[in-house]
JSON list of C-alpha atoms in Angstrom, two decimals:
[
{"chain": "A", "resi": 1, "resn": "LYS", "atom": "CA", "xyz": [-8.15, 22.46, -10.75]},
{"chain": "A", "resi": 2, "resn": "GLU", "atom": "CA", "xyz": [-11.43, 21.93, -8.91]},
{"chain": "A", "resi": 3, "resn": "LEU", "atom": "CA", "xyz": [-9.61, 21.86, -5.58]},
{"chain": "A", "resi": 4, "resn": "GLN", "atom": "CA", "xyz": [-7.67, 25.01, -6.48]},
{"chain": "A", "resi": 5, "resn": "SER", "atom": "CA", "xyz": [-10.94, 26.74, -7.37]},
{"chain": "A", "resi": 6, "resn": "LYS", "atom": "CA", "xyz": [-12.46, 25.74, -4.00]},
{"chain": "A", "resi": 7, "resn": "LYS", "atom": "CA", "xyz": [-9.36, 26.99, -2.23]},
{"chain": "A", "resi": 8, "resn": "ASP", "atom": "CA", "xyz": [-9.49, 30.33, -4.08]},
{"chain": "A", "resi": 9, "resn": "ASN", "atom": "CA", "xyz": [-13.20, 30.79, -3.26]},
{"chain": "A", "resi": 10, "resn": "LEU", "atom": "CA", "xyz": [-12.61, 30.01, 0.42]},
{"chain": "A", "resi": 11, "resn": "LEU", "atom": "CA", "xyz": [-9.65, 32.37, 0.65]},
{"chain": "A", "resi": 12, "resn": "ARG", "atom": "CA", "xyz": [-11.78, 35.24, -0.75]},
{"chain": "A", "resi": 13, "resn": "ARG", "atom": "CA", "xyz": [-14.29, 34.75, 2.07]},
{"chain": "A", "resi": 14, "resn": "ILE", "atom": "CA", "xyz": [-11.76, 34.70, 4.88]},
{"chain": "A", "resi": 15, "resn": "ASN", "atom": "CA", "xyz": [-12.39, 37.40, 7.52]},
{"chain": "A", "resi": 16, "resn": "GLY", "atom": "CA", "xyz": [-9.55, 37.44, 10.02]},
{"chain": "A", "resi": 17, "resn": "PRO", "atom": "CA", "xyz": [-7.07, 34.90, 11.38]},
{"chain": "A", "resi": 18, "resn": "GLN", "atom": "CA", "xyz": [-9.60, 32.65, 13.16]},
{"chain": "A", "resi": 19, "resn": "ASP", "atom": "CA", "xyz": [-11.66, 32.43, 9.96]},
{"chain": "A", "resi": 20, "resn": "ALA", "atom": "CA", "xyz": [-8.49, 31.59, 8.02]},
{"chain": "A", "resi": 21, "resn": "ILE", "atom": "CA", "xyz": [-7.64, 28.75, 10.42]},
{"chain": "A", "resi": 22, "resn": "THR", "atom": "CA", "xyz": [-11.18, 27.35, 10.25]},
{"chain": "A", "resi": 23, "resn": "THR", "atom": "CA", "xyz": [-11.17, 27.60, 6.46]},
{"chain": "A", "resi": 24, "resn": "LEU", "atom": "CA", "xyz": [-7.78, 25.91, 6.13]},
{"chain": "A", "resi": 25, "resn": "LEU", "atom": "CA", "xyz": [-8.81, 23.12, 8.52]},
{"chain": "A", "resi": 26, "resn": "GLY", "atom": "CA", "xyz": [-11.94, 22.54, 6.44]},
{"chain": "A", "resi": 27, "resn": "LEU", "atom": "CA", "xyz": [-9.88, 22.52, 3.29]},
{"chain": "A", "resi": 28, "resn": "ARG", "atom": "CA", "xyz": [-7.43, 20.07, 4.90]},
{"chain": "A", "resi": 29, "resn": "LYS", "atom": "CA", "xyz": [-10.35, 17.81, 5.87]},
{"chain": "A", "resi": 30, "resn": "GLU", "atom": "CA", "xyz": [-11.67, 17.85, 2.28]},
{"chain": "A", "resi": 31, "resn": "ILE", "atom": "CA", "xyz": [-8.22, 17.02, 0.90]},
{"chain": "A", "resi": 32, "resn": "ILE", "atom": "CA", "xyz": [-7.83, 14.12, 3.35]},
{"chain": "A", "resi": 33, "resn": "HIS", "atom": "CA", "xyz": [-11.30, 12.86, 2.43]},
{"chain": "A", "resi": 34, "resn": "GLU", "atom": "CA", "xyz": [-10.57, 13.02, -1.32]},
{"chain": "A", "resi": 35, "resn": "LEU", "atom": "CA", "xyz": [-7.17, 11.34, -0.90]},
{"chain": "A", "resi": 36, "resn": "THR", "atom": "CA", "xyz": [-8.74, 8.60, 1.25]},
{"chain": "A", "resi": 37, "resn": "ASP", "atom": "CA", "xyz": [-11.40, 8.00, -1.41]},
{"chain": "A", "resi": 38, "resn": "LYS", "atom": "CA", "xyz": [-8.73, 7.88, -4.11]},
{"chain": "A", "resi": 39, "resn": "SER", "atom": "CA", "xyz": [-6.63, 5.51, -2.00]},
{"chain": "A", "resi": 40, "resn": "HIS", "atom": "CA", "xyz": [-9.61, 3.16, -1.56]},
{"chain": "A", "resi": 41, "resn": "GLN", "atom": "CA", "xyz": [-10.33, 3.30, -5.29]},
{"chain": "A", "resi": 42, "resn": "LEU", "atom": "CA", "xyz": [-6.70, 2.49, -6.13]},
{"chain": "A", "resi": 43, "resn": "ALA", "atom": "CA", "xyz": [-6.68, -0.35, -3.58]},
{"chain": "A", "resi": 44, "resn": "GLN", "atom": "CA", "xyz": [-9.81, -1.80, -5.21]},
{"chain": "A", "resi": 45, "resn": "GLU", "atom": "CA", "xyz": [-8.24, -1.51, -8.68]},
{"chain": "A", "resi": 46, "resn": "ARG", "atom": "CA", "xyz": [-5.07, -3.20, -7.40]},
{"chain": "A", "resi": 47, "resn": "HIS", "atom": "CA", "xyz": [-7.13, -6.01, -5.86]},
{"chain": "A", "resi": 48, "resn": "GLU", "atom": "CA", "xyz": [-8.91, -6.56, -9.19]},
{"chain": "A", "resi": 49, "resn": "LEU", "atom": "CA", "xyz": [-5.59, -6.57, -11.05]},
{"chain": "A", "resi": 50, "resn": "ASP", "atom": "CA", "xyz": [-4.13, -9.02, -8.52]},
{"chain": "A", "resi": 51, "resn": "GLU", "atom": "CA", "xyz": [-7.11, -11.34, -9.11]},
{"chain": "A", "resi": 52, "resn": "GLU", "atom": "CA", "xyz": [-6.69, -11.04, -12.89]},
{"chain": "A", "resi": 53, "resn": "THR", "atom": "CA", "xyz": [-2.97, -11.74, -12.59]},
{"chain": "A", "resi": 54, "resn": "ALA", "atom": "CA", "xyz": [-3.58, -14.78, -10.39]},
{"chain": "A", "resi": 55, "resn": "HIS", "atom": "CA", "xyz": [-6.11, -16.07, -12.92]},
{"chain": "A", "resi": 56, "resn": "GLU", "atom": "CA", "xyz": [-3.66, -15.51, -15.78]},
{"chain": "A", "resi": 57, "resn": "PHE", "atom": "CA", "xyz": [-0.92, -17.35, -13.87]},
{"chain": "A", "resi": 58, "resn": "GLN", "atom": "CA", "xyz": [-3.35, -20.23, -13.26]},
{"chain": "A", "resi": 59, "resn": "MET", "atom": "CA", "xyz": [-4.24, -20.33, -16.95]},
{"chain": "A", "resi": 60, "resn": "ALA", "atom": "CA", "xyz": [-0.54, -20.27, -17.91]},
{"chain": "A", "resi": 61, "resn": "HIS", "atom": "CA", "xyz": [0.13, -23.14, -15.49]},
{"chain": "A", "resi": 62, "resn": "GLN", "atom": "CA", "xyz": [-2.74, -25.17, -16.96]},
{"chain": "A", "resi": 63, "resn": "LEU", "atom": "CA", "xyz": [-1.48, -24.45, -20.48]},
{"chain": "A", "resi": 64, "resn": "ALA", "atom": "CA", "xyz": [2.02, -25.59, -19.50]},
{"chain": "A", "resi": 65, "resn": "GLN", "atom": "CA", "xyz": [0.58, -28.82, -18.05]},
{"chain": "A", "resi": 66, "resn": "THR", "atom": "CA", "xyz": [-1.46, -29.40, -21.22]},
{"chain": "A", "resi": 67, "resn": "MET", "atom": "CA", "xyz": [1.59, -28.78, -23.39]},
{"chain": "A", "resi": 68, "resn": "GLN", "atom": "CA", "xyz": [3.60, -31.25, -21.28]},
{"chain": "A", "resi": 69, "resn": "MET", "atom": "CA", "xyz": [0.87, -33.89, -21.64]},
{"chain": "A", "resi": 70, "resn": "LEU", "atom": "CA", "xyz": [0.73, -33.31, -25.40]},
{"chain": "A", "resi": 71, "resn": "GLN", "atom": "CA", "xyz": [4.50, -33.60, -25.61]},
{"chain": "A", "resi": 72, "resn": "GLN", "atom": "CA", "xyz": [4.32, -36.94, -23.77]},
{"chain": "A", "resi": 73, "resn": "ASP", "atom": "CA", "xyz": [1.55, -38.11, -26.10]},
{"chain": "A", "resi": 74, "resn": "ILE", "atom": "CA", "xyz": [3.63, -37.11, -29.13]},
{"chain": "A", "resi": 75, "resn": "MET", "atom": "CA", "xyz": [6.57, -39.08, -27.75]},
{"chain": "A", "resi": 76, "resn": "LYS", "atom": "CA", "xyz": [4.34, -42.14, -27.24]},
{"chain": "A", "resi": 77, "resn": "VAL", "atom": "CA", "xyz": [2.95, -41.88, -30.78]},
{"chain": "A", "resi": 78, "resn": "THR", "atom": "CA", "xyz": [6.43, -41.41, -32.22]},
{"chain": "A", "resi": 79, "resn": "SER", "atom": "CA", "xyz": [7.64, -44.49, -30.32]},
{"chain": "A", "resi": 80, "resn": "SER", "atom": "CA", "xyz": [4.64, -46.44, -31.59]},
{"chain": "A", "resi": 81, "resn": "ILE", "atom": "CA", "xyz": [5.36, -45.36, -35.17]},
{"chain": "A", "resi": 82, "resn": "TRP", "atom": "CA", "xyz": [8.99, -46.52, -34.87]},
{"chain": "A", "resi": 83, "resn": "SER", "atom": "CA", "xyz": [7.84, -49.83, -33.38]},
{"chain": "A", "resi": 84, "resn": "THR", "atom": "CA", "xyz": [5.26, -50.32, -36.13]},
{"chain": "A", "resi": 85, "resn": "THR", "atom": "CA", "xyz": [7.82, -49.44, -38.81]},
{"chain": "A", "resi": 86, "resn": "SER", "atom": "CA", "xyz": [10.23, -51.97, -37.31]},
{"chain": "A", "resi": 87, "resn": "ASP", "atom": "CA", "xyz": [7.48, -54.61, -37.27]},
{"chain": "A", "resi": 88, "resn": "LEU", "atom": "CA", "xyz": [6.59, -53.85, -40.90]},
{"chain": "A", "resi": 89, "resn": "ASN", "atom": "CA", "xyz": [10.23, -54.19, -41.96]},
{"chain": "A", "resi": 90, "resn": "ARG", "atom": "CA", "xyz": [10.51, -57.52, -40.13]},
{"chain": "A", "resi": 91, "resn": "ILE", "atom": "CA", "xyz": [7.27, -58.78, -41.69]},
{"chain": "A", "resi": 92, "resn": "SER", "atom": "CA", "xyz": [8.43, -57.67, -45.13]},
{"chain": "A", "resi": 93, "resn": "GLN", "atom": "CA", "xyz": [11.70, -59.57, -44.68]},
{"chain": "A", "resi": 94, "resn": "GLU", "atom": "CA", "xyz": [9.83, -62.69, -43.50]},
{"chain": "A", "resi": 95, "resn": "GLU", "atom": "CA", "xyz": [7.45, -62.40, -46.44]},
{"chain": "A", "resi": 96, "resn": "SER", "atom": "CA", "xyz": [10.37, -62.13, -48.85]},
{"chain": "A", "resi": 97, "resn": "TYR", "atom": "CA", "xyz": [12.02, -65.17, -47.25]},
{"chain": "A", "resi": 98, "resn": "LEU", "atom": "CA", "xyz": [8.78, -67.18, -47.47]},
{"chain": "A", "resi": 99, "resn": "GLN", "atom": "CA", "xyz": [8.28, -66.12, -51.10]},
{"chain": "A", "resi": 100, "resn": "LYS", "atom": "CA", "xyz": [11.76, -67.47, -51.94]},
{"chain": "A", "resi": 101, "resn": "LYS", "atom": "CA", "xyz": [11.03, -70.72, -50.05]},
{"chain": "A", "resi": 102, "resn": "LEU", "atom": "CA", "xyz": [7.71, -71.06, -51.85]},
{"chain": "A", "resi": 103, "resn": "GLY", "atom": "CA", "xyz": [9.47, -70.51, -55.20]},
{"chain": "A", "resi": 104, "resn": "ILE", "atom": "CA", "xyz": [12.01, -73.19, -54.39]},
{"chain": "A", "resi": 105, "resn": "LEU", "atom": "CA", "xyz": [9.27, -75.64, -53.27]},
{"chain": "A", "resi": 106, "resn": "GLN", "atom": "CA", "xyz": [7.30, -74.97, -56.45]},
{"chain": "A", "resi": 107, "resn": "GLU", "atom": "CA", "xyz": [10.40, -75.63, -58.56]},
{"chain": "A", "resi": 108, "resn": "VAL", "atom": "CA", "xyz": [11.09, -78.88, -56.70]},
{"chain": "A", "resi": 109, "resn": "ASP", "atom": "CA", "xyz": [7.43, -79.88, -56.95]},
{"chain": "A", "resi": 110, "resn": "SER", "atom": "CA", "xyz": [7.28, -79.21, -60.73]},
{"chain": "A", "resi": 111, "resn": "ALA", "atom": "CA", "xyz": [10.59, -81.05, -61.27]},
{"chain": "A", "resi": 112, "resn": "HIS", "atom": "CA", "xyz": [9.22, -84.19, -59.55]},
{"chain": "A", "resi": 113, "resn": "PRO", "atom": "CA", "xyz": [5.67, -84.71, -60.64]}
]
């Protein structure tokens, strides 16, 4: 709208063909300047977005690595729990066996004072 208003104002002041050419060339120069500025602004915004995206990808990669390490830790803990459970079962069976042996020895001992 602002550009259209400038164009309308310039066209009202045109006096003859040479003036029209000069005016249109000036207008063309302004348009090129504004488009160049806008292009630089958009390039800067894109650069900032590219940096943000790269940072987000880096963070996602770090998160994936952390999750993988946690998964490995969980597997180690789970393995340790199974091993401990197996050990406890074995110890419980040995304890039960020793309790029976002790009972038998006590019976034999009390039968032969």
